[in-house]
Short mmCIF file of N, CA and C in Angstrom, two decimals:
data_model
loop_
_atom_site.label_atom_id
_atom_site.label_comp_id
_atom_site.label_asym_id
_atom_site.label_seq_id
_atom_site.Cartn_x
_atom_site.Cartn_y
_atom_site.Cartn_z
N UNK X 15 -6.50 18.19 -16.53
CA UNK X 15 -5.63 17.28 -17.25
C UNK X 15 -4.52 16.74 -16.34
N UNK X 16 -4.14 17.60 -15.09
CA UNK X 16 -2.93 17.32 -14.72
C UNK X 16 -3.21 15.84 -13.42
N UNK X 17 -4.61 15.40 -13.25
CA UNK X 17 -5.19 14.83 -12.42
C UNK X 17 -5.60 13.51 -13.04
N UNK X 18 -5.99 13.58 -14.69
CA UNK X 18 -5.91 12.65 -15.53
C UNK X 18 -4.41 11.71 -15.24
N UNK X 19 -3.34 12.68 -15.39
CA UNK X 19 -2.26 11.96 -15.16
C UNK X 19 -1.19 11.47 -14.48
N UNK X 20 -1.92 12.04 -13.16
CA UNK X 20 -1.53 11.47 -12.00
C UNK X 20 -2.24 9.91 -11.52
N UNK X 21 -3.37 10.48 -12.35
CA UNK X 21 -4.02 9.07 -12.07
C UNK X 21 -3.65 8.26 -12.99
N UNK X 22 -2.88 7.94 -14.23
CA UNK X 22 -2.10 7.40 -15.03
C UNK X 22 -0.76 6.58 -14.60
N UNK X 23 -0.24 8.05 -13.64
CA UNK X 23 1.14 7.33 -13.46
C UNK X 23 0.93 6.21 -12.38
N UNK X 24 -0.23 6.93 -11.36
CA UNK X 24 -0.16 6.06 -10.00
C UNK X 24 -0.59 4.64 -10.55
N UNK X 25 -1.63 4.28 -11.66
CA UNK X 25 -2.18 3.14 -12.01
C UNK X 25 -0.67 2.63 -12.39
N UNK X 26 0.25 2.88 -12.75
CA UNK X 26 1.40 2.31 -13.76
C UNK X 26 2.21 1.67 -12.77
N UNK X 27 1.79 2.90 -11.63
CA UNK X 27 3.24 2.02 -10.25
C UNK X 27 2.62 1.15 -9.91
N UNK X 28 1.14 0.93 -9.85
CA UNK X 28 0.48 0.17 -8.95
C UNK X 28 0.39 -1.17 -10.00
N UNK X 29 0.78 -1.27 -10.58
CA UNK X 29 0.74 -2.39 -11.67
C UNK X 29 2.22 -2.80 -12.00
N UNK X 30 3.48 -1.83 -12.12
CA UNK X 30 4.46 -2.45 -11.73
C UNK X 30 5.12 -3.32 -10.33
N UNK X 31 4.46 -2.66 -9.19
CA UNK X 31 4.51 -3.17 -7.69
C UNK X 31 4.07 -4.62 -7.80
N UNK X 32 2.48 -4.90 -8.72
CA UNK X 32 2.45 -6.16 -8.53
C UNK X 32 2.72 -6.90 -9.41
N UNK X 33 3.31 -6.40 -10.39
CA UNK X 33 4.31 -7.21 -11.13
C UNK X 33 5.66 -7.72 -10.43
N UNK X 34 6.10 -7.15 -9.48
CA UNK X 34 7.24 -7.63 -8.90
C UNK X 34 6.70 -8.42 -8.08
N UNK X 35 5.38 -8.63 -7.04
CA UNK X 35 4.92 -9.41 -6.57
C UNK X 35 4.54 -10.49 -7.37
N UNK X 36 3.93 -10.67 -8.18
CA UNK X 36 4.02 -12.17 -9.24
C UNK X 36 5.20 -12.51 -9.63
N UNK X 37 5.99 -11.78 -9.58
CA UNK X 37 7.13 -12.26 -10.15
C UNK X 37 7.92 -12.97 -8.99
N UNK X 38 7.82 -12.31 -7.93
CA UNK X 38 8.41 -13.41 -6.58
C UNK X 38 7.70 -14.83 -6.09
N UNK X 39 6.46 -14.63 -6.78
CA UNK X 39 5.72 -15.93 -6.47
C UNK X 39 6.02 -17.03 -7.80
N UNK X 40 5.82 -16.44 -8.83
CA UNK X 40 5.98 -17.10 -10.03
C UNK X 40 6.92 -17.25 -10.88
N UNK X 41 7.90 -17.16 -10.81
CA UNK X 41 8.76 -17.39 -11.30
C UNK X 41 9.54 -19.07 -11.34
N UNK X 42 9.74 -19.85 -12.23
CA UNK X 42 9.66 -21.37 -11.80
C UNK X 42 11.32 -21.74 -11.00
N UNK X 43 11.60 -20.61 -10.38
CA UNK X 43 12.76 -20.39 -9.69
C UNK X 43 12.27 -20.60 -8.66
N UNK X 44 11.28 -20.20 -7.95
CA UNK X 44 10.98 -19.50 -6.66
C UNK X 44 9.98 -20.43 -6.39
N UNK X 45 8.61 -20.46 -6.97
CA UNK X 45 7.16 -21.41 -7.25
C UNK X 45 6.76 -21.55 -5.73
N UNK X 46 6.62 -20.25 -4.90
CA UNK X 46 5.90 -20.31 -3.95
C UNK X 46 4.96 -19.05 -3.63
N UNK X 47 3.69 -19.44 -3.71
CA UNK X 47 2.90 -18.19 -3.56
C UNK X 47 2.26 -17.67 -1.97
N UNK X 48 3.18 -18.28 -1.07
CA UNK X 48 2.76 -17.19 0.24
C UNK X 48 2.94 -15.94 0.09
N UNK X 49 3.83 -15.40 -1.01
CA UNK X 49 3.67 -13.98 -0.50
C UNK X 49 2.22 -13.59 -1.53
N UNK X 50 1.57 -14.19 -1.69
CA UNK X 50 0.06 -13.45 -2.25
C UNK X 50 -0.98 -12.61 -0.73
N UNK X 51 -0.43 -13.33 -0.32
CA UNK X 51 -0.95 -13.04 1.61
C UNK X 51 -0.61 -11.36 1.30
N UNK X 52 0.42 -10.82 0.97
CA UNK X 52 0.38 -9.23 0.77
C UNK X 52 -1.01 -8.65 0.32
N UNK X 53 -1.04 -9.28 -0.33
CA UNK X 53 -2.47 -8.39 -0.98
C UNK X 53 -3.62 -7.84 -0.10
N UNK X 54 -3.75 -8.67 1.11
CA UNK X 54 -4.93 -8.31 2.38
C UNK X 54 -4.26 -6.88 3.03
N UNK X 55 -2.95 -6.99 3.08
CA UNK X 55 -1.90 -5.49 3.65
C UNK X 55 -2.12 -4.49 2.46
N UNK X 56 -1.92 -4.99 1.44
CA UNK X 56 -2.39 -3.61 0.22
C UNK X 56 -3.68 -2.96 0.26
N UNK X 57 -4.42 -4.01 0.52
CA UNK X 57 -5.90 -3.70 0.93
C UNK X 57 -6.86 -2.53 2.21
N UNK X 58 -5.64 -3.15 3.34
CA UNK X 58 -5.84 -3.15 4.42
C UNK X 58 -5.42 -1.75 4.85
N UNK X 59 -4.27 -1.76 3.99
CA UNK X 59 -3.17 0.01 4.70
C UNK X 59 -3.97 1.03 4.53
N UNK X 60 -4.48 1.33 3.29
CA UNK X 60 -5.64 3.03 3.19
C UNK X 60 -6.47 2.96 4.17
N UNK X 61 -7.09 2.12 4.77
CA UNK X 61 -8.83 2.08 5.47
C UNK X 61 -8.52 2.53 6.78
N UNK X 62 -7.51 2.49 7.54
CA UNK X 62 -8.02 3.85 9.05
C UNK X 62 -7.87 5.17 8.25
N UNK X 63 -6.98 5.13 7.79
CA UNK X 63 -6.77 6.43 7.22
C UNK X 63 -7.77 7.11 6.96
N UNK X 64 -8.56 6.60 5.68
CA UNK X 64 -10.18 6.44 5.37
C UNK X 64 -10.88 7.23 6.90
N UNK X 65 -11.14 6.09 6.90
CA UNK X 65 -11.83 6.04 8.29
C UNK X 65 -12.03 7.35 9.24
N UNK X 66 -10.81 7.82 8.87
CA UNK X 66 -10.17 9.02 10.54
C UNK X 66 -10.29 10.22 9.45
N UNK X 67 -10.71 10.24 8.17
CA UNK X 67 -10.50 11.27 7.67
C UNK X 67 -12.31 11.63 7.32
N UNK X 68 -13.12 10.85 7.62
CA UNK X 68 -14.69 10.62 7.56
C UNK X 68 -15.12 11.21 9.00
N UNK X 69 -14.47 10.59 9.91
CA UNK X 69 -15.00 11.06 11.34
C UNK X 69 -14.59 12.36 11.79
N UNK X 70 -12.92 12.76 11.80
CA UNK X 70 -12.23 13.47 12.02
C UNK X 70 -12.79 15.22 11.33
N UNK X 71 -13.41 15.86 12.12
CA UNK X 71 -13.82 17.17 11.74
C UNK X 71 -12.27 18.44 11.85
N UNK X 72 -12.05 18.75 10.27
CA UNK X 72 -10.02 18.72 10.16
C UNK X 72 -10.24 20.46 10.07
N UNK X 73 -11.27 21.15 11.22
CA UNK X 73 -10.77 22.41 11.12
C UNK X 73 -10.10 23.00 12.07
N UNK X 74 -9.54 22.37 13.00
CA UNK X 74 -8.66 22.70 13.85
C UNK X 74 -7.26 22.18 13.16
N UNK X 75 -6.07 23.02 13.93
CA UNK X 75 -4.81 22.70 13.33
C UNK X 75 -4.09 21.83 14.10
N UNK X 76 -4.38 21.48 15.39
CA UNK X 76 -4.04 20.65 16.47
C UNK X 76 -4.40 19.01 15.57
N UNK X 77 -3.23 18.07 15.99
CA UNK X 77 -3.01 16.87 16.03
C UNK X 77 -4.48 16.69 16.87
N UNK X 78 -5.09 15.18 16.68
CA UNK X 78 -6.33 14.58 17.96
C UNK X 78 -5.93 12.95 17.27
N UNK X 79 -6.23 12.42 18.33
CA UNK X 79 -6.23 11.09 18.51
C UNK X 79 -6.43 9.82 17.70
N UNK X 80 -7.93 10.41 17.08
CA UNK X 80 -8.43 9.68 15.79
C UNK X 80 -7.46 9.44 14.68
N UNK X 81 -6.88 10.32 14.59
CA UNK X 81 -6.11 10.62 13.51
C UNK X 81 -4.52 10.35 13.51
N UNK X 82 -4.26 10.44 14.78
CA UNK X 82 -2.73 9.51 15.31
C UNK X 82 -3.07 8.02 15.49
N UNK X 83 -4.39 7.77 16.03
CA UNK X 83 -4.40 6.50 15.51
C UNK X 83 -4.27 5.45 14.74
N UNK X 84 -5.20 5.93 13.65
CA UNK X 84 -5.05 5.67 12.47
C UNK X 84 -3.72 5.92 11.42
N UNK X 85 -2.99 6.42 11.88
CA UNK X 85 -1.31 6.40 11.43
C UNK X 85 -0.58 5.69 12.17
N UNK X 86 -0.87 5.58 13.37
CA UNK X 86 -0.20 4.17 13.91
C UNK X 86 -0.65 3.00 13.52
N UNK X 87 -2.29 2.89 13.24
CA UNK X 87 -2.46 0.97 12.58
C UNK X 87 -2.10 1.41 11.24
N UNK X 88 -1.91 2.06 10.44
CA UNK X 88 -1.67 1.73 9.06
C UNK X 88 0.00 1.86 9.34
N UNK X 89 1.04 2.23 9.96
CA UNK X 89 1.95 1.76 10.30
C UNK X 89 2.03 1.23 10.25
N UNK X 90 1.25 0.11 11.27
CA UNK X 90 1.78 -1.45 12.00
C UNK X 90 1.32 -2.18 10.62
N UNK X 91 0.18 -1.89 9.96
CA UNK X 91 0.26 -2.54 8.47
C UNK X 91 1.18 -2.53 7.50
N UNK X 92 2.11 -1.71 7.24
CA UNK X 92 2.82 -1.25 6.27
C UNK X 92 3.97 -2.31 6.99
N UNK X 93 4.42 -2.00 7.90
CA UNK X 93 5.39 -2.77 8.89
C UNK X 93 5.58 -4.17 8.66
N UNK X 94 4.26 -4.79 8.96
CA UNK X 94 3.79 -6.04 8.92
C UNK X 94 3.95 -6.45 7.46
N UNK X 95 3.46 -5.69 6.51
CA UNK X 95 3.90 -6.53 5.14
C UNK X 95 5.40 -6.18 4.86
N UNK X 96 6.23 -5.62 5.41
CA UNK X 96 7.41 -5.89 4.96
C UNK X 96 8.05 -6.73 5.80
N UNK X 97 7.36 -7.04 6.92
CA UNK X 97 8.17 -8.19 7.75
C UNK X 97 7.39 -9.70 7.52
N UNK X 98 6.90 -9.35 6.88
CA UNK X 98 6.03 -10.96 6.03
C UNK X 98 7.00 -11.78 5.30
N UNK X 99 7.72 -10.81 4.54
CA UNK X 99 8.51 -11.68 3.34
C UNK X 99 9.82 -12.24 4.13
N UNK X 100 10.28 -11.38 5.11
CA UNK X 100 11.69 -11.44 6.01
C UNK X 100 11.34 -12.62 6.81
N UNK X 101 10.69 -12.65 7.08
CA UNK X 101 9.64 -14.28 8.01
C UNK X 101 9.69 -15.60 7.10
N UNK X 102 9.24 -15.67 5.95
CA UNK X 102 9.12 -16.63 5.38
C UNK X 102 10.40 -16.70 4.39
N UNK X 103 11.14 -15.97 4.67
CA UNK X 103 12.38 -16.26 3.91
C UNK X 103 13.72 -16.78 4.75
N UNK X 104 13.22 -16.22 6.57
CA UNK X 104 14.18 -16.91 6.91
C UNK X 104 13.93 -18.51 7.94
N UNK X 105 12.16 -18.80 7.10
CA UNK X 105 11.73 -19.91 7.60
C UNK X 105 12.20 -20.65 6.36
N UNK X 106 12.55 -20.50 5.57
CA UNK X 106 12.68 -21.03 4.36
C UNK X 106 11.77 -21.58 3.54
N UNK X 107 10.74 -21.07 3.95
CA UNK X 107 9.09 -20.57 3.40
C UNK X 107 9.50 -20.51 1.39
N UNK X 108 10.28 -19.20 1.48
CA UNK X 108 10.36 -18.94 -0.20
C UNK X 108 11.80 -18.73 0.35
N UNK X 109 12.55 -18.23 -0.75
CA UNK X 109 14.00 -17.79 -1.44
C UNK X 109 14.23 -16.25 -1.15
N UNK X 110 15.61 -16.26 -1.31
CA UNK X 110 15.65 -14.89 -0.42
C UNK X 110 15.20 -13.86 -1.67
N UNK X 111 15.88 -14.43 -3.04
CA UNK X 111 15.37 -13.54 -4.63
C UNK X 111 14.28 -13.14 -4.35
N UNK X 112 13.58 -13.90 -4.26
CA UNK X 112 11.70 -13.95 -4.25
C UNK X 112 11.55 -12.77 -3.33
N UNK X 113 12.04 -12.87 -2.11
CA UNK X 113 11.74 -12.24 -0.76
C UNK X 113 12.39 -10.84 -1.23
N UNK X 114 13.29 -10.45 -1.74
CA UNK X 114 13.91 -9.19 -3.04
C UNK X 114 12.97 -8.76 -3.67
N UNK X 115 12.35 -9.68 -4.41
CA UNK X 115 11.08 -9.15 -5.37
C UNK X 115 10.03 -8.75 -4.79
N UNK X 116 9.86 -9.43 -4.27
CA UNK X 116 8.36 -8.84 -2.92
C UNK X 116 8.71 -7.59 -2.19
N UNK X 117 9.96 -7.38 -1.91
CA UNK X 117 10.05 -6.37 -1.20
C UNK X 117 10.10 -5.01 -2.10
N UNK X 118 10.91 -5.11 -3.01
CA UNK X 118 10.69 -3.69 -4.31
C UNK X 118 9.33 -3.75 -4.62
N UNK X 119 8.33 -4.89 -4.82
CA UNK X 119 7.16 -5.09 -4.83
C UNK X 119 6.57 -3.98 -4.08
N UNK X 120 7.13 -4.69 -2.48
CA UNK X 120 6.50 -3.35 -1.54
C UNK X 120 6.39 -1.87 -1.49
N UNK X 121 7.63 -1.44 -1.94
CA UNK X 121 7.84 -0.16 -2.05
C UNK X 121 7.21 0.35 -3.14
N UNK X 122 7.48 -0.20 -3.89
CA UNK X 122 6.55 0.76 -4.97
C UNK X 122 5.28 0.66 -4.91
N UNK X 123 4.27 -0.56 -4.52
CA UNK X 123 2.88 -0.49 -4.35
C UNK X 123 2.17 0.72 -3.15
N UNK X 124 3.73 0.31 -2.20
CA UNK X 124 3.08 1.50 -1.06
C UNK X 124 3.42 3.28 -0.90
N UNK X 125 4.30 3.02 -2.50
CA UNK X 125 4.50 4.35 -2.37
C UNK X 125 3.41 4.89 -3.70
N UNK X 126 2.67 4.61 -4.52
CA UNK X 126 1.96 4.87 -4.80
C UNK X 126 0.46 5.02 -3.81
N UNK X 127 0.31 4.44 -3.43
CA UNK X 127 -0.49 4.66 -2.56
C UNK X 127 -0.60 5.82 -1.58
N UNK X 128 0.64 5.98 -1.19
CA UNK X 128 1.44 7.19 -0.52
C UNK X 128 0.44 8.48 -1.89
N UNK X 129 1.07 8.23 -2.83
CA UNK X 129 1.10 9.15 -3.77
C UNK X 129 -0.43 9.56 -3.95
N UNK X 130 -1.09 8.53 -3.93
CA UNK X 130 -2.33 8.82 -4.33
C UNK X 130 -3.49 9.34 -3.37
N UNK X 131 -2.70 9.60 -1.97
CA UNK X 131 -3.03 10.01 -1.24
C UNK X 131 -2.50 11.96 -0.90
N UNK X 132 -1.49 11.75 -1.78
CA UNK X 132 -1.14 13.02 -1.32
C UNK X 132 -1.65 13.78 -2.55
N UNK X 133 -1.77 13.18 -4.06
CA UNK X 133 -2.42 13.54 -5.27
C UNK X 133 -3.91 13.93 -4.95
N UNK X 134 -4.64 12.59 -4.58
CA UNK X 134 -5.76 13.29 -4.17
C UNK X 134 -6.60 13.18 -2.95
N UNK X 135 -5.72 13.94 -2.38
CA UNK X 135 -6.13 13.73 -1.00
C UNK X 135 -6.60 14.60 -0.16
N UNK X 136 -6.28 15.91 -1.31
CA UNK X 136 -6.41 17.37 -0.35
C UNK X 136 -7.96 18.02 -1.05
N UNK X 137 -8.63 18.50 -0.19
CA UNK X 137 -9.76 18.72 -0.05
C UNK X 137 -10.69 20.39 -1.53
N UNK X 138 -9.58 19.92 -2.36
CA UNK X 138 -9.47 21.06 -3.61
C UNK X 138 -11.00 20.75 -4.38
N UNK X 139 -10.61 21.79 -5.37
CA UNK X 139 -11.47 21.15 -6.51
C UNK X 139 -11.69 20.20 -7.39
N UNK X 140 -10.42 19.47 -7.65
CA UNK X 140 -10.24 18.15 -7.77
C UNK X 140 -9.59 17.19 -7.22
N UNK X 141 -10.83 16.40 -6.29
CA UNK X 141 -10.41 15.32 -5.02
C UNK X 141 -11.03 14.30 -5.87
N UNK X 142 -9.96 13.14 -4.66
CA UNK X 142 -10.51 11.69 -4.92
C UNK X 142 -12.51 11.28 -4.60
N UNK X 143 -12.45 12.16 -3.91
CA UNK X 143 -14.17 12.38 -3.28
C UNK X 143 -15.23 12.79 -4.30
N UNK X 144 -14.49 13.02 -4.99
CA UNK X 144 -15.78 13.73 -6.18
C UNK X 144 -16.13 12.38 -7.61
N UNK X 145 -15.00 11.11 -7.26
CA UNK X 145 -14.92 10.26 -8.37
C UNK X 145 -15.44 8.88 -7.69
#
């Protein structure tokens, strides 16, 4: 049950996050949708991770490469979408509000994600792997 509702809450952040992202695009204040371009970075941030956790044989306790890798490009992803909105806000692309909204946008989409990685991420009896 307690996995039911983790997966509840994380769906709730992940649906408020892009509610603040429509709301920086759509709003007839703002009425510019470059920041939809986030969505390829929402996409994009889990998959080395993915990736390094498929290849990566995790019975040693030592750090390896694969796996610092892949935390450095999903870095430079995470990075990159918060310096997306700071770019086009001080190209005067969108509004700085907008570029506000996108950014709480950010945090909460990527900290669920965060979450849902640390919820089910560990190799128990109830993993993301089994669904």
């Amino acid at each position: 049950m307690a996995g039911i509702k983790a997966l509840i809450s994380l769906s709730f952040g992940g649906a408020i996050g892009l509610m603040f992202l429509m709301l920086g695009c759509a709003l007839p204040v703002y009425n510019a949708y470059w920041p939809l371009f986030l969505l390829f970075f929402y996409i994009l941030s889990p998959i080395p991770y993915c990736i390094s956790r498929r290849v990566v044989d995790d019975t040693d306790s030592a750090s390896n490469a694969c796996k610092e890798l892949a935390i450095f490009l999903t870095t430079g992803i995470v990075v990159s979408a918060f310096g997306l909105p700071i770019i086009f806000a001080r190209a005067n692309v969108m509004a700085w509000g907008a570029c506000a909204l996108v950014l709480t946008g950010n945090i909460v989409i990527f900290a669920t994600i965060l979450g849902f990685f640390l919820v089910f991420g560990s190799n128990d009896d109830f993993s993301w792997q089994q669904w």
